[in-house]
CSV table of N, CA, C and O in Angstrom, one decimal:
chain,number,residue,atom,x,y,z
A,17,MET,N,-10.2,9.1,-0.6
A,17,MET,CA,-8.8,9.8,-1.2
A,17,MET,C,-8.7,9.3,-2.8
A,17,MET,O,-8.9,8.2,-2.8
A,18,LYS,N,-7.9,10.2,-3.1
A,18,LYS,CA,-7.4,9.8,-4.5
A,18,LYS,C,-6.1,9.1,-4.3
A,18,LYS,O,-5.0,9.7,-4.0
A,19,ILE,N,-6.0,7.7,-4.7
A,19,ILE,CA,-4.4,7.2,-4.5
A,19,ILE,C,-3.6,7.8,-5.8
A,19,ILE,O,-4.3,7.9,-7.0
A,20,PRO,N,-2.4,8.2,-5.4
A,20,PRO,CA,-1.7,9.0,-6.1
A,20,PRO,C,-1.1,7.9,-7.6
A,20,PRO,O,-1.1,6.9,-7.0
A,21,GLU,N,-0.6,8.7,-8.6
A,21,GLU,CA,0.2,7.5,-9.8
A,21,GLU,C,1.4,7.4,-9.4
A,21,GLU,O,1.8,6.5,-9.9
A,22,LYS,N,2.1,8.2,-8.4
A,22,LYS,CA,3.4,7.7,-8.0
A,22,LYS,C,3.6,8.5,-6.6
A,22,LYS,O,2.8,9.5,-6.4
A,23,VAL,N,4.7,7.8,-6.0
A,23,VAL,CA,5.0,8.2,-4.6
A,23,VAL,C,6.4,8.2,-4.5
A,23,VAL,O,6.8,7.4,-4.9
A,24,LYS,N,7.0,9.2,-3.8
A,24,LYS,CA,8.5,9.3,-3.4
A,24,LYS,C,8.6,8.4,-2.0
A,24,LYS,O,8.1,9.2,-1.1
A,25,ILE,N,9.5,7.5,-2.0
A,25,ILE,CA,9.6,6.8,-0.8
A,25,ILE,C,11.2,6.7,-0.6
A,25,ILE,O,11.7,6.1,-1.4
A,26,GLY,N,11.5,7.6,0.2
A,26,GLY,CA,13.1,7.7,0.4
A,26,GLY,C,13.6,8.5,-0.8
A,26,GLY,O,13.2,9.4,-1.4
A,27,ALA,N,14.7,7.7,-1.3
A,27,ALA,CA,15.3,8.4,-2.5
A,27,ALA,C,14.6,7.8,-4.0
A,27,ALA,O,15.0,8.3,-5.1
A,28,HIS,N,13.8,7.1,-3.8
A,28,HIS,CA,13.1,6.3,-4.9
A,28,HIS,C,11.6,6.7,-5.3
A,28,HIS,O,10.8,7.0,-4.4
A,29,GLU,N,11.4,6.7,-6.5
A,29,GLU,CA,9.9,7.1,-7.0
A,29,GLU,C,9.3,5.5,-7.3
A,29,GLU,O,9.6,4.9,-8.1
A,30,TYR,N,8.2,5.3,-6.5
A,30,TYR,CA,7.5,4.1,-6.9
A,30,TYR,C,6.0,4.5,-7.8
A,30,TYR,O,5.5,5.6,-7.4
A,31,LYS,N,6.1,3.9,-8.9
A,31,LYS,CA,4.8,4.1,-9.6
A,31,LYS,C,3.6,3.3,-8.9
A,31,LYS,O,3.8,1.8,-8.6
A,32,ILE,N,2.4,3.9,-9.3
A,32,ILE,CA,1.2,2.9,-8.6
A,32,ILE,C,0.5,2.7,-9.8
A,32,ILE,O,0.2,3.4,-10.5
A,33,TYR,N,0.0,1.0,-9.7
A,33,TYR,CA,-0.9,0.7,-10.7
A,33,TYR,C,-1.9,-0.1,-10.2
A,33,TYR,O,-1.8,-0.4,-8.9
A,34,PHE,N,-3.0,-0.2,-10.7
A,34,PHE,CA,-4.0,-0.9,-10.3
A,34,PHE,C,-4.4,-2.2,-11.2
A,34,PHE,O,-5.2,-2.5,-12.1
A,35,ASP,N,-3.4,-3.2,-10.3
A,35,ASP,CA,-3.4,-4.5,-10.9
A,35,ASP,C,-2.5,-5.3,-10.0
A,35,ASP,O,-1.9,-4.5,-9.3
A,36,VAL,N,-2.3,-6.3,-9.8
A,36,VAL,CA,-1.3,-7.2,-9.0
A,36,VAL,C,-0.8,-8.3,-9.8
A,36,VAL,O,-1.3,-8.7,-10.9
A,37,ASP,N,0.5,-8.7,-9.3
A,37,ASP,CA,1.4,-9.6,-10.1
A,37,ASP,C,0.6,-10.9,-10.3
A,37,ASP,O,0.0,-11.5,-9.6
A,38,PRO,N,0.4,-11.2,-11.7
A,38,PRO,CA,-0.4,-12.2,-12.3
A,38,PRO,C,0.1,-13.5,-12.1
A,38,PRO,O,-0.5,-14.6,-11.6
A,39,SER,N,1.3,-13.7,-11.3
A,39,SER,CA,2.0,-14.7,-11.1
A,39,SER,C,1.7,-15.2,-9.4
A,39,SER,O,1.9,-16.2,-9.0
A,40,ASN,N,1.0,-14.3,-9.0
A,40,ASN,CA,0.6,-14.3,-7.5
A,40,ASN,C,-0.8,-15.3,-7.6
A,40,ASN,O,-1.6,-14.9,-8.1
A,41,ASP,N,-0.7,-16.5,-7.2
A,41,ASP,CA,-1.7,-17.2,-7.2
A,41,ASP,C,-2.8,-17.0,-5.9
A,41,ASP,O,-3.7,-17.7,-5.8
A,42,ASN,N,-2.5,-16.4,-5.1
A,42,ASN,CA,-3.5,-15.9,-4.0
A,42,ASN,C,-4.6,-15.1,-4.6
A,42,ASN,O,-4.4,-14.0,-4.7
A,43,ASP,N,-5.9,-15.6,-4.5
A,43,ASP,CA,-7.0,-14.9,-4.9
A,43,ASP,C,-7.3,-13.9,-3.9
A,43,ASP,O,-8.2,-12.8,-4.3
A,44,ASN,N,-6.7,-13.8,-2.7
A,44,ASN,CA,-7.0,-12.8,-1.6
A,44,ASN,C,-6.0,-11.8,-1.7
A,44,ASN,O,-5.8,-11.2,-0.6
A,45,CYS,N,-5.1,-11.6,-2.7
A,45,CYS,CA,-4.1,-10.7,-2.8
A,45,CYS,C,-4.6,-9.2,-3.0
A,45,CYS,O,-5.4,-8.9,-4.0
A,46,PHE,N,-4.4,-8.6,-2.1
A,46,PHE,CA,-5.0,-6.8,-1.9
A,46,PHE,C,-4.0,-6.2,-2.9
A,46,PHE,O,-4.6,-5.2,-3.4
A,47,GLY,N,-2.8,-6.6,-2.8
A,47,GLY,CA,-1.7,-5.6,-3.3
A,47,GLY,C,-0.4,-6.3,-3.5
A,47,GLY,O,0.1,-7.4,-2.4
A,48,ASN,N,0.8,-5.5,-4.0
A,48,ASN,CA,1.9,-6.1,-3.8
A,48,ASN,C,3.1,-4.9,-4.2
A,48,ASN,O,2.5,-3.8,-4.7
A,49,VAL,N,4.3,-5.1,-4.2
A,49,VAL,CA,5.1,-3.8,-4.1
A,49,VAL,C,6.6,-4.7,-4.8
A,49,VAL,O,6.7,-6.0,-4.2
A,50,SER,N,7.0,-4.2,-5.7
A,50,SER,CA,8.5,-4.7,-6.3
A,50,SER,C,9.3,-3.7,-6.0
A,50,SER,O,9.2,-2.5,-6.5
A,51,TYR,N,10.7,-4.2,-5.1
A,51,TYR,CA,11.4,-3.2,-4.9
A,51,TYR,C,12.2,-3.1,-6.1
A,51,TYR,O,13.1,-2.1,-6.3
A,52,LYS,N,12.4,-4.2,-7.0
A,52,LYS,CA,13.6,-4.1,-8.0
A,52,LYS,C,12.9,-3.1,-9.1
A,52,LYS,O,13.6,-2.0,-9.3
A,53,LYS,N,11.4,-3.0,-9.4
A,53,LYS,CA,11.0,-2.4,-10.5
A,53,LYS,C,10.1,-1.1,-9.9
A,53,LYS,O,9.8,-0.3,-10.8
A,54,LEU,N,10.4,-0.8,-8.4
A,54,LEU,CA,9.7,0.1,-7.8
A,54,LEU,C,8.2,0.6,-8.3
A,54,LEU,O,8.0,1.5,-8.9
A,55,VAL,N,7.4,-0.4,-8.1
A,55,VAL,CA,6.0,-0.4,-8.3
A,55,VAL,C,5.4,-1.1,-7.4
A,55,VAL,O,5.4,-2.0,-6.6
A,56,ILE,N,4.0,-0.3,-7.1
A,56,ILE,CA,3.1,-0.9,-6.3
A,56,ILE,C,1.8,-1.2,-6.9
A,56,ILE,O,1.5,-0.4,-7.5
A,57,GLY,N,1.5,-2.4,-6.8
A,57,GLY,CA,0.3,-2.6,-7.5
A,57,GLY,C,-0.8,-2.9,-6.2
A,57,GLY,O,-0.9,-3.5,-5.4
A,58,ILE,N,-2.0,-2.4,-6.8
A,58,ILE,CA,-3.4,-2.5,-5.7
A,58,ILE,C,-4.4,-3.4,-6.7
A,58,ILE,O,-4.7,-2.6,-8.0
A,59,ASN,N,-5.1,-4.3,-6.0
A,59,ASN,CA,-6.2,-5.1,-6.5
A,59,ASN,C,-7.3,-4.1,-7.0
A,59,ASN,O,-7.7,-3.5,-6.1
A,60,PRO,N,-7.9,-3.7,-8.0
A,60,PRO,CA,-8.9,-2.9,-8.5
A,60,PRO,C,-10.2,-3.4,-8.2
A,60,PRO,O,-11.2,-3.0,-8.3
A,61,THR,N,-10.3,-4.6,-7.8
A,61,THR,CA,-11.4,-5.4,-7.4
A,61,THR,C,-12.1,-5.3,-6.2
A,61,THR,O,-13.3,-5.8,-6.1
A,62,TYR,N,-11.4,-4.8,-5.1
A,62,TYR,CA,-11.9,-4.6,-4.1
A,62,TYR,C,-12.4,-3.2,-3.9
A,62,TYR,O,-12.1,-2.1,-4.4
A,63,ALA,N,-13.4,-2.8,-2.7
A,63,ALA,CA,-13.9,-1.6,-2.4
A,63,ALA,C,-12.8,-0.5,-2.2
A,63,ALA,O,-11.7,-0.9,-1.9
A,64,GLN,N,-13.1,0.7,-2.6
A,64,GLN,CA,-12.1,1.8,-2.5
A,64,GLN,C,-11.5,1.9,-1.1
A,64,GLN,O,-10.4,2.2,-1.1
A,65,SER,N,-12.1,1.7,-0.1
A,65,SER,CA,-11.5,1.6,1.3
A,65,SER,C,-10.5,0.8,1.7
A,65,SER,O,-9.5,1.0,2.1
A,66,GLN,N,-10.5,-0.6,0.8
A,66,GLN,CA,-9.9,-1.7,1.0
A,66,GLN,C,-8.6,-1.1,0.1
A,66,GLN,O,-7.2,-1.5,0.4
A,67,GLN,N,-8.7,-0.7,-1.1
A,67,GLN,CA,-7.7,-0.1,-2.0
A,67,GLN,C,-6.9,0.9,-1.3
A,67,GLN,O,-5.7,0.8,-1.5
A,68,GLU,N,-7.4,1.8,-0.5
A,68,GLU,CA,-6.6,2.9,0.3
A,68,GLU,C,-5.9,2.3,1.3
A,68,GLU,O,-4.6,2.6,1.4
A,69,GLU,N,-6.7,1.3,2.2
A,69,GLU,CA,-5.6,0.6,3.1
A,69,GLU,C,-4.4,-0.2,2.7
A,69,GLU,O,-3.5,-0.1,3.1
A,70,THR,N,-4.9,-0.8,1.5
A,70,THR,CA,-3.8,-1.6,0.7
A,70,THR,C,-2.6,-0.7,0.3
A,70,THR,O,-1.5,-1.0,0.4
A,71,PHE,N,-2.9,0.7,-0.2
A,71,PHE,CA,-1.9,1.6,-0.7
A,71,PHE,C,-0.9,1.8,0.6
A,71,PHE,O,0.4,1.6,0.5
A,72,PHE,N,-1.6,1.9,1.7
A,72,PHE,CA,-0.6,2.5,2.9
A,72,PHE,C,0.1,1.1,3.4
A,72,PHE,O,1.4,1.2,3.7
A,73,HIS,N,-0.5,0.0,3.5
A,73,HIS,CA,0.1,-1.3,3.4
A,73,HIS,C,1.7,-1.5,2.9
A,73,HIS,O,2.5,-1.8,3.5
A,74,GLU,N,1.3,-1.2,1.1
A,74,GLU,CA,2.4,-1.4,0.7
A,74,GLU,C,3.4,-0.4,0.7
A,74,GLU,O,4.9,-0.6,0.5
A,75,VAL,N,3.0,0.6,1.0
A,75,VAL,CA,3.9,1.7,1.2
A,75,VAL,C,4.8,1.5,2.4
A,75,VAL,O,5.9,1.8,2.6
A,76,LEU,N,4.2,0.9,3.5
A,76,LEU,CA,5.0,0.5,4.7
A,76,LEU,C,5.8,-0.4,4.3
A,76,LEU,O,6.8,-0.4,4.9
A,77,HIS,N,5.5,-1.4,3.6
A,77,HIS,CA,6.6,-2.6,3.1
A,77,HIS,C,7.7,-1.8,2.5
A,77,HIS,O,8.7,-2.3,2.8
A,78,ALA,N,7.7,-0.7,1.6
A,78,ALA,CA,8.8,-0.3,0.8
A,78,ALA,C,9.5,0.8,1.9
A,78,ALA,O,10.8,0.4,1.8
A,79,ILE,N,9.0,1.2,2.9
A,79,ILE,CA,9.6,2.0,3.9
A,79,ILE,C,10.4,1.1,4.8
A,79,ILE,O,11.5,1.2,5.1
A,80,GLU,N,10.0,0.0,5.3
A,80,GLU,CA,10.6,-1.0,5.7
A,80,GLU,C,11.7,-1.8,5.3
A,80,GLU,O,12.8,-1.7,5.8
A,81,HIS,N,11.7,-1.7,4.0
A,81,HIS,CA,12.5,-2.5,3.0
A,81,HIS,C,14.0,-1.6,2.9
A,81,HIS,O,15.0,-2.0,3.1
A,82,GLN,N,13.6,-0.2,2.7
A,82,GLN,CA,14.6,0.7,2.6
A,82,GLN,C,15.4,0.9,4.0
A,82,GLN,O,16.4,1.1,4.1
A,83,LEU,N,14.7,0.7,5.2
A,83,LEU,CA,15.2,0.7,6.5
A,83,LEU,C,16.1,-0.3,6.8
A,83,LEU,O,16.6,-0.4,7.6
A,84,GLY,N,15.7,-1.4,5.9
A,84,GLY,CA,16.7,-2.7,6.2
A,84,GLY,C,16.0,-3.7,7.5
A,84,GLY,O,16.7,-4.4,7.9
A,85,TYR,N,14.6,-3.3,7.8
A,85,TYR,CA,13.8,-4.1,8.6
A,85,TYR,C,13.3,-5.4,8.1
A,85,TYR,O,13.2,-5.4,6.7
A,86,GLU,N,13.5,-6.5,9.0
A,86,GLU,CA,13.2,-7.7,8.4
A,86,GLU,C,11.5,-7.7,8.2
A,86,GLU,O,10.6,-6.9,9.3
A,87,GLU,N,11.2,-8.3,7.2
A,87,GLU,CA,9.7,-8.2,6.9
A,87,GLU,C,8.9,-9.1,8.2
A,87,GLU,O,8.9,-10.0,8.4
A,88,ASN,N,7.6,-8.1,8.4
A,88,ASN,CA,6.5,-8.7,9.6
A,88,ASN,C,5.4,-8.3,9.0
A,88,ASN,O,5.0,-7.2,9.1
A,89,GLU,N,4.9,-9.4,8.2
A,89,GLU,CA,3.4,-9.1,7.7
A,89,GLU,C,2.6,-8.8,8.8
A,89,GLU,O,1.5,-7.9,8.4
A,90,GLN,N,2.3,-9.3,9.9
A,90,GLN,CA,1.5,-9.1,10.8
A,90,GLN,C,1.5,-7.7,11.2
A,90,GLN,O,0.3,-6.9,11.2
A,91,ARG,N,2.8,-7.0,11.8
A,91,ARG,CA,3.2,-5.9,12.3
A,91,ARG,C,2.6,-4.9,11.2
A,91,ARG,O,2.0,-3.7,11.2
A,92,ASN,N,3.0,-5.1,9.7
A,92,ASN,CA,2.7,-4.1,8.6
A,92,ASN,C,1.2,-4.2,8.6
A,92,ASN,O,0.6,-3.0,8.4
A,93,GLN,N,0.4,-5.1,8.5
A,93,GLN,CA,-1.0,-5.3,8.3
A,93,GLN,C,-1.8,-4.2,9.6
A,93,GLN,O,-2.5,-3.4,9.2
A,94,ALA,N,-1.2,-4.8,10.6
A,94,ALA,CA,-1.9,-3.7,11.8
A,94,ALA,C,-1.6,-2.4,11.8
A,94,ALA,O,-2.4,-1.5,12.2
A,95,THR,N,-0.2,-2.2,11.5
A,95,THR,CA,0.4,-0.7,11.4
A,95,THR,C,-0.6,0.3,10.1
A,95,THR,O,-1.3,1.3,10.4
A,96,ALA,N,-0.7,-0.5,9.1
A,96,ALA,CA,-1.1,0.3,8.0
A,96,ALA,C,-2.8,0.4,8.3
A,96,ALA,O,-3.2,1.2,7.9
A,97,HIS,N,-3.6,-0.8,9.0
A,97,HIS,CA,-4.8,-0.4,9.2
A,97,HIS,C,-5.1,0.8,10.2
A,97,HIS,O,-5.8,1.4,9.9
A,98,HIS,N,-4.2,0.6,11.3
A,98,HIS,CA,-4.5,1.7,12.1
A,98,HIS,C,-4.0,3.2,11.3
A,98,HIS,O,-5.0,4.0,12.2
A,99,LEU,N,-2.9,3.3,11.0
A,99,LEU,CA,-2.6,4.5,10.1
A,99,LEU,C,-3.8,4.9,9.3
A,99,LEU,O,-4.3,6.2,9.3
A,100,TYR,N,-4.5,4.0,8.6
A,100,TYR,CA,-5.4,4.4,7.4
A,100,TYR,C,-6.6,4.9,8.4
A,100,TYR,O,-7.4,5.9,8.3
A,101,LEU,N,-7.0,4.2,9.7
A,101,LEU,CA,-8.4,4.5,10.3
A,101,LEU,C,-8.1,6.0,10.8
A,101,LEU,O,-8.8,6.7,11.1
A,102,PHE,N,-6.6,6.3,11.4
A,102,PHE,CA,-6.6,7.4,12.2
A,102,PHE,C,-6.5,8.4,11.1
A,102,PHE,O,-7.3,9.5,11.5
A,103,LEU,N,-5.9,8.3,10.1
A,103,LEU,CA,-6.2,9.3,8.8
A,103,LEU,C,-7.7,9.6,8.4
A,103,LEU,O,-8.2,10.8,8.5
A,104,LYS,N,-8.2,8.6,8.3
A,104,LYS,CA,-9.9,8.7,7.9
A,104,LYS,C,-10.8,9.4,8.9
A,104,LYS,O,-11.6,10.2,8.7
A,105,GLU,N,-10.5,8.6,10.1
A,105,GLU,CA,-11.4,9.3,11.2
A,105,GLU,C,-11.2,10.5,11.4
A,105,GLU,O,-12.3,11.2,12.3
A,106,ASN,N,-10.0,11.0,11.2
A,106,ASN,CA,-9.8,12.4,11.7
A,106,ASN,C,-9.8,13.4,10.6
A,106,ASN,O,-9.3,14.5,10.7
A,107,ASN,N,-10.4,12.8,9.5
A,107,ASN,CA,-10.7,13.9,8.5
A,107,ASN,C,-9.1,14.2,7.7
A,107,ASN,O,-9.2,15.5,7.3
A,108,LEU,N,-8.1,13.5,7.9
A,108,LEU,CA,-6.9,13.9,7.3
A,108,LEU,C,-6.7,13.4,5.9
A,108,LEU,O,-5.6,13.8,5.3
A,109,LEU,N,-7.5,12.7,5.1
A,109,LEU,CA,-7.5,12.3,3.7
A,109,LEU,C,-8.4,13.0,2.9
A,109,LEU,O,-9.3,13.7,3.6
A,110,SER,N,-8.0,13.4,1.8
A,110,SER,CA,-8.6,14.1,0.9
A,110,SER,C,-10.0,13.2,0.5
A,110,SER,O,-9.9,12.1,0.4
A,111,ASN,N,-11.1,13.9,0.2
A,111,ASN,CA,-12.5,13.3,0.1
A,111,ASN,C,-12.3,12.9,-1.1
A,111,ASN,O,-13.5,12.6,-1.9
A,112,GLN,N,-11.5,13.5,-2.3
A,112,GLN,CA,-11.7,13.0,-3.9
A,112,GLN,C,-11.3,11.5,-3.9
A,112,GLN,O,-10.3,10.9,-3.4
A,113,SER,N,-12.2,11.0,-5.1
A,113,SER,CA,-12.0,9.8,-5.4
A,113,SER,C,-11.1,9.7,-6.6
A,113,SER,O,-11.2,10.5,-7.5
């Protein structure tokens, strides 16, 4: 799938960029989201499939934030993983990279 340059989530437009917050000391950081700056960062050093799953993961964070849900990383990761698998295994994602 081709990860878009921007997505609309609720009333807000988030810009997608392929980098992560340099202040994050976690070497295993796949991505992050800034609710203030309305940006989603994806670590470009991981495989394309991991970047795609991370995109869904960060979008889910933004949706949960807008809904006022308490952040739950484990639930978010499981949901993003299974949503990605569902879309991919049922050929619902564009094959364009």
